[in-house]
JSON list of C-alpha atoms in Angstrom, two decimals:
[
{"chain": "A", "resi": 580, "resn": "MET", "atom": "CA", "xyz": [268.75, 151.13, 207.20]},
{"chain": "A", "resi": 581, "resn": "ARG", "atom": "CA", "xyz": [265.23, 151.10, 205.88]},
{"chain": "A", "resi": 582, "resn": "LEU", "atom": "CA", "xyz": [265.20, 154.53, 204.28]},
{"chain": "A", "resi": 583, "resn": "THR", "atom": "CA", "xyz": [262.26, 154.38, 201.92]},
{"chain": "A", "resi": 584, "resn": "THR", "atom": "CA", "xyz": [260.73, 156.91, 199.57]},
{"chain": "A", "resi": 585, "resn": "LYS", "atom": "CA", "xyz": [259.00, 158.51, 202.55]},
{"chain": "A", "resi": 586, "resn": "GLY", "atom": "CA", "xyz": [262.28, 159.69, 204.03]},
{"chain": "A", "resi": 587, "resn": "ARG", "atom": "CA", "xyz": [263.84, 160.57, 200.68]},
{"chain": "A", "resi": 588, "resn": "PHE", "atom": "CA", "xyz": [260.79, 162.52, 199.53]},
{"chain": "A", "resi": 589, "resn": "ALA", "atom": "CA", "xyz": [260.59, 164.38, 202.85]},
{"chain": "A", "resi": 590, "resn": "VAL", "atom": "CA", "xyz": [264.24, 165.43, 202.61]},
{"chain": "A", "resi": 591, "resn": "THR", "atom": "CA", "xyz": [263.84, 166.42, 198.94]},
{"chain": "A", "resi": 592, "resn": "ALA", "atom": "CA", "xyz": [260.73, 168.49, 199.68]},
{"chain": "A", "resi": 593, "resn": "MET", "atom": "CA", "xyz": [262.42, 170.22, 202.62]},
{"chain": "A", "resi": 594, "resn": "VAL", "atom": "CA", "xyz": [265.45, 171.10, 200.46]},
{"chain": "A", "resi": 595, "resn": "ASP", "atom": "CA", "xyz": [263.11, 172.51, 197.81]},
{"chain": "A", "resi": 596, "resn": "LEU", "atom": "CA", "xyz": [261.21, 174.50, 200.45]},
{"chain": "A", "resi": 597, "resn": "SER", "atom": "CA", "xyz": [264.40, 175.84, 202.00]},
{"chain": "A", "resi": 598, "resn": "MET", "atom": "CA", "xyz": [265.76, 176.95, 198.63]},
{"chain": "A", "resi": 599, "resn": "ARG", "atom": "CA", "xyz": [262.60, 178.86, 197.71]},
{"chain": "A", "resi": 600, "resn": "GLN", "atom": "CA", "xyz": [261.04, 180.22, 200.91]},
{"chain": "A", "resi": 601, "resn": "THR", "atom": "CA", "xyz": [262.92, 183.54, 200.74]},
{"chain": "A", "resi": 602, "resn": "ARG", "atom": "CA", "xyz": [260.23, 184.77, 198.34]},
{"chain": "A", "resi": 603, "resn": "GLY", "atom": "CA", "xyz": [257.38, 183.84, 200.70]},
{"chain": "A", "resi": 604, "resn": "PRO", "atom": "CA", "xyz": [255.44, 180.70, 201.53]},
{"chain": "A", "resi": 605, "resn": "VAL", "atom": "CA", "xyz": [255.95, 177.82, 199.10]},
{"chain": "A", "resi": 606, "resn": "THR", "atom": "CA", "xyz": [252.96, 175.79, 197.97]},
{"chain": "A", "resi": 607, "resn": "LEU", "atom": "CA", "xyz": [252.94, 172.02, 198.02]},
{"chain": "A", "resi": 608, "resn": "ALA", "atom": "CA", "xyz": [251.58, 172.12, 194.47]},
{"chain": "A", "resi": 609, "resn": "ALA", "atom": "CA", "xyz": [254.75, 173.91, 193.34]},
{"chain": "A", "resi": 610, "resn": "ILE", "atom": "CA", "xyz": [256.98, 171.41, 195.17]},
{"chain": "A", "resi": 611, "resn": "SER", "atom": "CA", "xyz": [254.92, 168.58, 193.70]},
{"chain": "A", "resi": 612, "resn": "GLU", "atom": "CA", "xyz": [255.36, 169.90, 190.18]},
{"chain": "A", "resi": 613, "resn": "ARG", "atom": "CA", "xyz": [259.10, 170.56, 190.50]},
{"chain": "A", "resi": 614, "resn": "GLN", "atom": "CA", "xyz": [259.99, 167.33, 192.29]},
{"chain": "A", "resi": 615, "resn": "ARG", "atom": "CA", "xyz": [257.38, 165.06, 190.64]},
{"chain": "A", "resi": 616, "resn": "ILE", "atom": "CA", "xyz": [256.01, 163.89, 193.99]},
{"chain": "A", "resi": 617, "resn": "SER", "atom": "CA", "xyz": [252.26, 163.47, 194.24]},
{"chain": "A", "resi": 618, "resn": "LEU", "atom": "CA", "xyz": [250.46, 166.32, 195.98]},
{"chain": "A", "resi": 619, "resn": "SER", "atom": "CA", "xyz": [248.49, 163.99, 198.27]},
{"chain": "A", "resi": 620, "resn": "TYR", "atom": "CA", "xyz": [251.71, 162.31, 199.40]},
{"chain": "A", "resi": 621, "resn": "LEU", "atom": "CA", "xyz": [253.32, 165.71, 200.12]},
{"chain": "A", "resi": 622, "resn": "GLU", "atom": "CA", "xyz": [250.24, 166.70, 202.14]},
{"chain": "A", "resi": 623, "resn": "GLN", "atom": "CA", "xyz": [250.71, 163.63, 204.33]},
{"chain": "A", "resi": 624, "resn": "LEU", "atom": "CA", "xyz": [254.43, 164.30, 204.77]},
{"chain": "A", "resi": 625, "resn": "PHE", "atom": "CA", "xyz": [253.98, 168.00, 205.54]},
{"chain": "A", "resi": 626, "resn": "GLY", "atom": "CA", "xyz": [251.30, 167.20, 208.12]},
{"chain": "A", "resi": 627, "resn": "LYS", "atom": "CA", "xyz": [253.93, 165.18, 209.97]},
{"chain": "A", "resi": 628, "resn": "LEU", "atom": "CA", "xyz": [256.63, 167.82, 209.43]},
{"chain": "A", "resi": 629, "resn": "ARG", "atom": "CA", "xyz": [254.26, 170.47, 210.82]},
{"chain": "A", "resi": 630, "resn": "ARG", "atom": "CA", "xyz": [253.43, 168.37, 213.89]},
{"chain": "A", "resi": 631, "resn": "ALA", "atom": "CA", "xyz": [257.19, 167.96, 214.45]},
{"chain": "A", "resi": 632, "resn": "ARG", "atom": "CA", "xyz": [257.46, 171.78, 214.30]},
{"chain": "A", "resi": 633, "resn": "LEU", "atom": "CA", "xyz": [259.83, 171.73, 211.33]},
{"chain": "A", "resi": 634, "resn": "VAL", "atom": "CA", "xyz": [257.50, 173.71, 209.05]},
{"chain": "A", "resi": 635, "resn": "ASN", "atom": "CA", "xyz": [254.77, 176.32, 209.50]},
{"chain": "A", "resi": 636, "resn": "SER", "atom": "CA", "xyz": [251.72, 176.56, 207.28]},
{"chain": "A", "resi": 637, "resn": "VAL", "atom": "CA", "xyz": [250.36, 179.87, 206.03]},
{"chain": "A", "resi": 638, "resn": "ARG", "atom": "CA", "xyz": [246.68, 179.83, 205.06]},
{"chain": "A", "resi": 639, "resn": "GLY", "atom": "CA", "xyz": [244.85, 181.83, 202.46]},
{"chain": "A", "resi": 640, "resn": "PRO", "atom": "CA", "xyz": [245.84, 183.44, 199.17]},
{"chain": "A", "resi": 641, "resn": "GLY", "atom": "CA", "xyz": [249.60, 183.44, 198.84]},
{"chain": "A", "resi": 642, "resn": "GLY", "atom": "CA", "xyz": [249.78, 180.73, 201.50]},
{"chain": "A", "resi": 643, "resn": "GLY", "atom": "CA", "xyz": [251.96, 177.68, 201.64]},
{"chain": "A", "resi": 644, "resn": "TYR", "atom": "CA", "xyz": [254.77, 176.53, 203.89]},
{"chain": "A", "resi": 645, "resn": "ASN", "atom": "CA", "xyz": [257.89, 178.03, 205.45]},
{"chain": "A", "resi": 646, "resn": "LEU", "atom": "CA", "xyz": [260.53, 176.46, 207.64]},
{"chain": "A", "resi": 647, "resn": "ALA", "atom": "CA", "xyz": [259.62, 176.81, 211.32]},
{"chain": "A", "resi": 648, "resn": "LYS", "atom": "CA", "xyz": [263.25, 177.40, 212.29]},
{"chain": "A", "resi": 649, "resn": "PRO", "atom": "CA", "xyz": [266.52, 178.17, 210.54]},
{"chain": "A", "resi": 650, "resn": "ALA", "atom": "CA", "xyz": [267.70, 175.53, 208.07]},
{"chain": "A", "resi": 651, "resn": "ALA", "atom": "CA", "xyz": [270.98, 175.29, 209.97]},
{"chain": "A", "resi": 652, "resn": "SER", "atom": "CA", "xyz": [269.10, 173.99, 213.02]},
{"chain": "A", "resi": 653, "resn": "ILE", "atom": "CA", "xyz": [267.18, 171.25, 211.15]},
{"chain": "A", "resi": 654, "resn": "SER", "atom": "CA", "xyz": [269.11, 168.01, 210.68]},
{"chain": "A", "resi": 655, "resn": "MET", "atom": "CA", "xyz": [268.47, 165.29, 208.15]},
{"chain": "A", "resi": 656, "resn": "ALA", "atom": "CA", "xyz": [267.72, 162.98, 211.09]},
{"chain": "A", "resi": 657, "resn": "ASP", "atom": "CA", "xyz": [265.06, 165.46, 212.32]},
{"chain": "A", "resi": 658, "resn": "ILE", "atom": "CA", "xyz": [263.30, 165.29, 208.95]},
{"chain": "A", "resi": 659, "resn": "ILE", "atom": "CA", "xyz": [263.50, 161.51, 208.58]},
{"chain": "A", "resi": 660, "resn": "VAL", "atom": "CA", "xyz": [262.34, 160.82, 212.14]},
{"chain": "A", "resi": 661, "resn": "ALA", "atom": "CA", "xyz": [259.51, 163.38, 211.79]},
{"chain": "A", "resi": 662, "resn": "VAL", "atom": "CA", "xyz": [257.92, 161.38, 208.98]},
{"chain": "A", "resi": 663, "resn": "ASP", "atom": "CA", "xyz": [258.11, 158.17, 211.03]},
{"chain": "A", "resi": 664, "resn": "GLU", "atom": "CA", "xyz": [260.98, 156.73, 209.04]},
{"chain": "A", "resi": 665, "resn": "PRO", "atom": "CA", "xyz": [263.00, 154.32, 211.19]},
{"chain": "A", "resi": 666, "resn": "ILE", "atom": "CA", "xyz": [266.76, 154.64, 211.08]},
{"chain": "A", "resi": 667, "resn": "ASP", "atom": "CA", "xyz": [267.29, 150.99, 211.91]},
{"chain": "A", "resi": 668, "resn": "ALA", "atom": "CA", "xyz": [269.35, 148.29, 210.21]},
{"chain": "A", "resi": 669, "resn": "THR", "atom": "CA", "xyz": [268.51, 145.57, 212.75]},
{"chain": "A", "resi": 670, "resn": "GLN", "atom": "CA", "xyz": [266.10, 142.84, 211.79]},
{"chain": "A", "resi": 671, "resn": "CYS", "atom": "CA", "xyz": [264.31, 143.10, 215.14]},
{"chain": "A", "resi": 672, "resn": "GLY", "atom": "CA", "xyz": [263.79, 146.85, 215.30]},
{"chain": "A", "resi": 673, "resn": "GLY", "atom": "CA", "xyz": [266.14, 147.07, 218.29]},
{"chain": "A", "resi": 674, "resn": "LYS", "atom": "CA", "xyz": [264.09, 144.67, 220.42]},
{"chain": "A", "resi": 675, "resn": "GLU", "atom": "CA", "xyz": [266.89, 142.08, 220.54]},
{"chain": "A", "resi": 676, "resn": "ASN", "atom": "CA", "xyz": [264.55, 139.22, 219.65]},
{"chain": "A", "resi": 677, "resn": "CYS", "atom": "CA", "xyz": [265.87, 138.54, 216.14]},
{"chain": "A", "resi": 678, "resn": "GLY", "atom": "CA", "xyz": [267.54, 135.18, 216.77]},
{"chain": "A", "resi": 679, "resn": "ASP", "atom": "CA", "xyz": [266.25, 131.76, 217.65]},
{"chain": "A", "resi": 680, "resn": "ASP", "atom": "CA", "xyz": [263.96, 131.55, 220.70]},
{"chain": "A", "resi": 681, "resn": "ASP", "atom": "CA", "xyz": [263.44, 135.34, 220.61]},
{"chain": "A", "resi": 682, "resn": "LYS", "atom": "CA", "xyz": [267.04, 135.92, 221.66]},
{"chain": "A", "resi": 683, "resn": "ARG", "atom": "CA", "xyz": [269.51, 138.35, 220.20]},
{"chain": "A", "resi": 684, "resn": "CYS", "atom": "CA", "xyz": [271.10, 137.29, 216.91]},
{"chain": "A", "resi": 685, "resn": "MET", "atom": "CA", "xyz": [274.87, 136.99, 216.56]},
{"chain": "A", "resi": 686, "resn": "THR", "atom": "CA", "xyz": [275.16, 140.16, 214.44]},
{"chain": "A", "resi": 687, "resn": "HIS", "atom": "CA", "xyz": [272.84, 142.37, 216.48]},
{"chain": "A", "resi": 688, "resn": "ASP", "atom": "CA", "xyz": [275.65, 144.55, 217.86]},
{"chain": "A", "resi": 689, "resn": "LEU", "atom": "CA", "xyz": [277.01, 145.14, 214.36]},
{"chain": "A", "resi": 690, "resn": "TRP", "atom": "CA", "xyz": [273.65, 146.44, 213.09]},
{"chain": "A", "resi": 691, "resn": "ALA", "atom": "CA", "xyz": [272.94, 148.40, 216.27]},
{"chain": "A", "resi": 692, "resn": "THR", "atom": "CA", "xyz": [276.32, 150.13, 215.91]},
{"chain": "A", "resi": 693, "resn": "LEU", "atom": "CA", "xyz": [275.54, 150.89, 212.26]},
{"chain": "A", "resi": 694, "resn": "ASN", "atom": "CA", "xyz": [272.24, 152.44, 213.40]},
{"chain": "A", "resi": 695, "resn": "ALA", "atom": "CA", "xyz": [274.09, 154.72, 215.80]},
{"chain": "A", "resi": 696, "resn": "LYS", "atom": "CA", "xyz": [276.60, 155.74, 213.12]},
{"chain": "A", "resi": 697, "resn": "MET", "atom": "CA", "xyz": [273.84, 156.49, 210.60]},
{"chain": "A", "resi": 698, "resn": "HIS", "atom": "CA", "xyz": [271.89, 158.51, 213.14]},
{"chain": "A", "resi": 699, "resn": "ASP", "atom": "CA", "xyz": [275.04, 160.42, 214.17]},
{"chain": "A", "resi": 700, "resn": "TYR", "atom": "CA", "xyz": [275.84, 161.22, 210.54]},
{"chain": "A", "resi": 701, "resn": "LEU", "atom": "CA", "xyz": [272.30, 162.29, 209.63]},
{"chain": "A", "resi": 702, "resn": "SER", "atom": "CA", "xyz": [272.19, 164.38, 212.81]},
{"chain": "A", "resi": 703, "resn": "SER", "atom": "CA", "xyz": [275.43, 166.11, 211.80]},
{"chain": "A", "resi": 704, "resn": "VAL", "atom": "CA", "xyz": [274.14, 167.20, 208.37]},
{"chain": "A", "resi": 705, "resn": "SER", "atom": "CA", "xyz": [271.84, 170.20, 208.46]},
{"chain": "A", "resi": 706, "resn": "LEU", "atom": "CA", "xyz": [269.28, 171.24, 205.91]},
{"chain": "A", "resi": 707, "resn": "ALA", "atom": "CA", "xyz": [271.43, 174.33, 205.32]},
{"chain": "A", "resi": 708, "resn": "ASP", "atom": "CA", "xyz": [274.41, 172.07, 204.53]},
{"chain": "A", "resi": 709, "resn": "VAL", "atom": "CA", "xyz": [272.44, 170.18, 201.87]},
{"chain": "A", "resi": 710, "resn": "VAL", "atom": "CA", "xyz": [271.03, 173.39, 200.38]},
{"chain": "A", "resi": 711, "resn": "ALA", "atom": "CA", "xyz": [274.49, 174.99, 200.24]},
{"chain": "A", "resi": 712, "resn": "HIS", "atom": "CA", "xyz": [275.87, 171.90, 198.53]},
{"chain": "A", "resi": 713, "resn": "GLN", "atom": "CA", "xyz": [272.96, 171.88, 196.07]},
{"chain": "A", "resi": 714, "resn": "GLN", "atom": "CA", "xyz": [272.89, 175.59, 195.11]},
{"chain": "A", "resi": 715, "resn": "GLY", "atom": "CA", "xyz": [273.26, 176.09, 191.37]},
{"chain": "A", "resi": 716, "resn": "LYS", "atom": "CA", "xyz": [273.72, 172.42, 190.50]},
{"chain": "A", "resi": 717, "resn": "PRO", "atom": "CA", "xyz": [271.62, 170.82, 187.79]},
{"chain": "A", "resi": 718, "resn": "THR", "atom": "CA", "xyz": [269.71, 167.95, 189.34]},
{"chain": "A", "resi": 719, "resn": "ALA", "atom": "CA", "xyz": [267.38, 165.16, 188.37]},
{"chain": "A", "resi": 720, "resn": "VAL", "atom": "CA", "xyz": [264.03, 164.82, 190.04]},
{"chain": "A", "resi": 721, "resn": "ILE", "atom": "CA", "xyz": [263.35, 161.79, 192.20]},
{"chain": "A", "resi": 722, "resn": "LYS", "atom": "CA", "xyz": [261.32, 159.25, 190.30]},
{"chain": "A", "resi": 723, "resn": "ASP", "atom": "CA", "xyz": [257.98, 158.46, 191.97]},
{"chain": "A", "resi": 724, "resn": "CYS", "atom": "CA", "xyz": [257.53, 154.76, 191.24]},
{"chain": "A", "resi": 725, "resn": "ARG", "atom": "CA", "xyz": [254.48, 154.16, 193.41]},
{"chain": "A", "resi": 726, "resn": "PRO", "atom": "CA", "xyz": [251.51, 152.57, 191.58]},
{"chain": "A", "resi": 727, "resn": "GLY", "atom": "CA", "xyz": [249.25, 155.07, 189.89]},
{"chain": "A", "resi": 728, "resn": "GLU", "atom": "CA", "xyz": [251.78, 157.92, 189.91]},
{"chain": "A", "resi": 729, "resn": "LYS", "atom": "CA", "xyz": [253.31, 159.51, 186.86]},
{"chain": "A", "resi": 730, "resn": "SER", "atom": "CA", "xyz": [257.02, 158.77, 186.67]},
{"chain": "A", "resi": 731, "resn": "VAL", "atom": "CA", "xyz": [259.31, 161.42, 185.27]},
{"chain": "A", "resi": 732, "resn": "ASP", "atom": "CA", "xyz": [263.05, 161.20, 185.48]},
{"chain": "A", "resi": 733, "resn": "LYS", "atom": "CA", "xyz": [264.28, 163.92, 183.15]},
{"chain": "A", "resi": 734, "resn": "ALA", "atom": "CA", "xyz": [266.95, 166.35, 184.32]},
{"chain": "A", "resi": 735, "resn": "VAL", "atom": "CA", "xyz": [265.81, 169.76, 185.50]},
{"chain": "A", "resi": 736, "resn": "GLU", "atom": "CA", "xyz": [267.63, 172.90, 186.53]},
{"chain": "A", "resi": 737, "resn": "ALA", "atom": "CA", "xyz": [267.52, 173.39, 190.31]},
{"chain": "A", "resi": 738, "resn": "ASN", "atom": "CA", "xyz": [268.46, 177.05, 190.34]},
{"chain": "A", "resi": 739, "resn": "PRO", "atom": "CA", "xyz": [265.82, 178.63, 192.62]},
{"chain": "A", "resi": 740, "resn": "GLU", "atom": "CA", "xyz": [266.27, 182.07, 191.04]},
{"chain": "A", "resi": 741, "resn": "LYS", "atom": "CA", "xyz": [265.00, 180.69, 187.72]},
{"chain": "A", "resi": 742, "resn": "VAL", "atom": "CA", "xyz": [262.13, 178.63, 189.13]},
{"chain": "A", "resi": 743, "resn": "ALA", "atom": "CA", "xyz": [258.89, 180.18, 190.32]},
{"chain": "A", "resi": 744, "resn": "ALA", "atom": "CA", "xyz": [257.64, 179.31, 193.79]}
]
C-alpha cells in the first residue's frame, strides 16, 4: 500500500476537525497549528475533501470547515480516496502488466488480494470510530518532513475541550 503523507495528513486533519466542530466551523490555520501540517498543504487537501463532499466550507468571519455528513458515515477509505491516495500494493497499479512482456507477475493475485483486504478494513473504520478511540488520549503530532517545512514532534494534549478551535 502506498499510503503517503497525503493520506495520513488528510485522516489526521479530519479527526481534528471532527473532534472540534461542535463549537462551530474549524479553521485550517487552527488545524495547521495543532497538527503541524503546513496551511498551504491543508488547503490543497481540503479542496479535494470538499469536492468529495466530505466537508463543507463556511466563508466569512467565524468561518472554517465542518463535516458535510455525520462522522459515523465517513470511512477512512472515503478520506484516503478523496485525496487521490491509491490503496494499491501492486507494482502495476492493477493493470496486470507488471511482469515480463507486460504480462501479470507471479505475485499479482497476492497483492491484489491485499488491496481488497486493506480497502475493506479502511471502509469498515469510520471517522467516528477513530475519534472515539482518540478522545482524551495524549498524542504526538505527525512530523511534517517535507522540504522547507518546520518539523515538530513534541507530544501535545489532544483533549478538544482544552484546545481552542
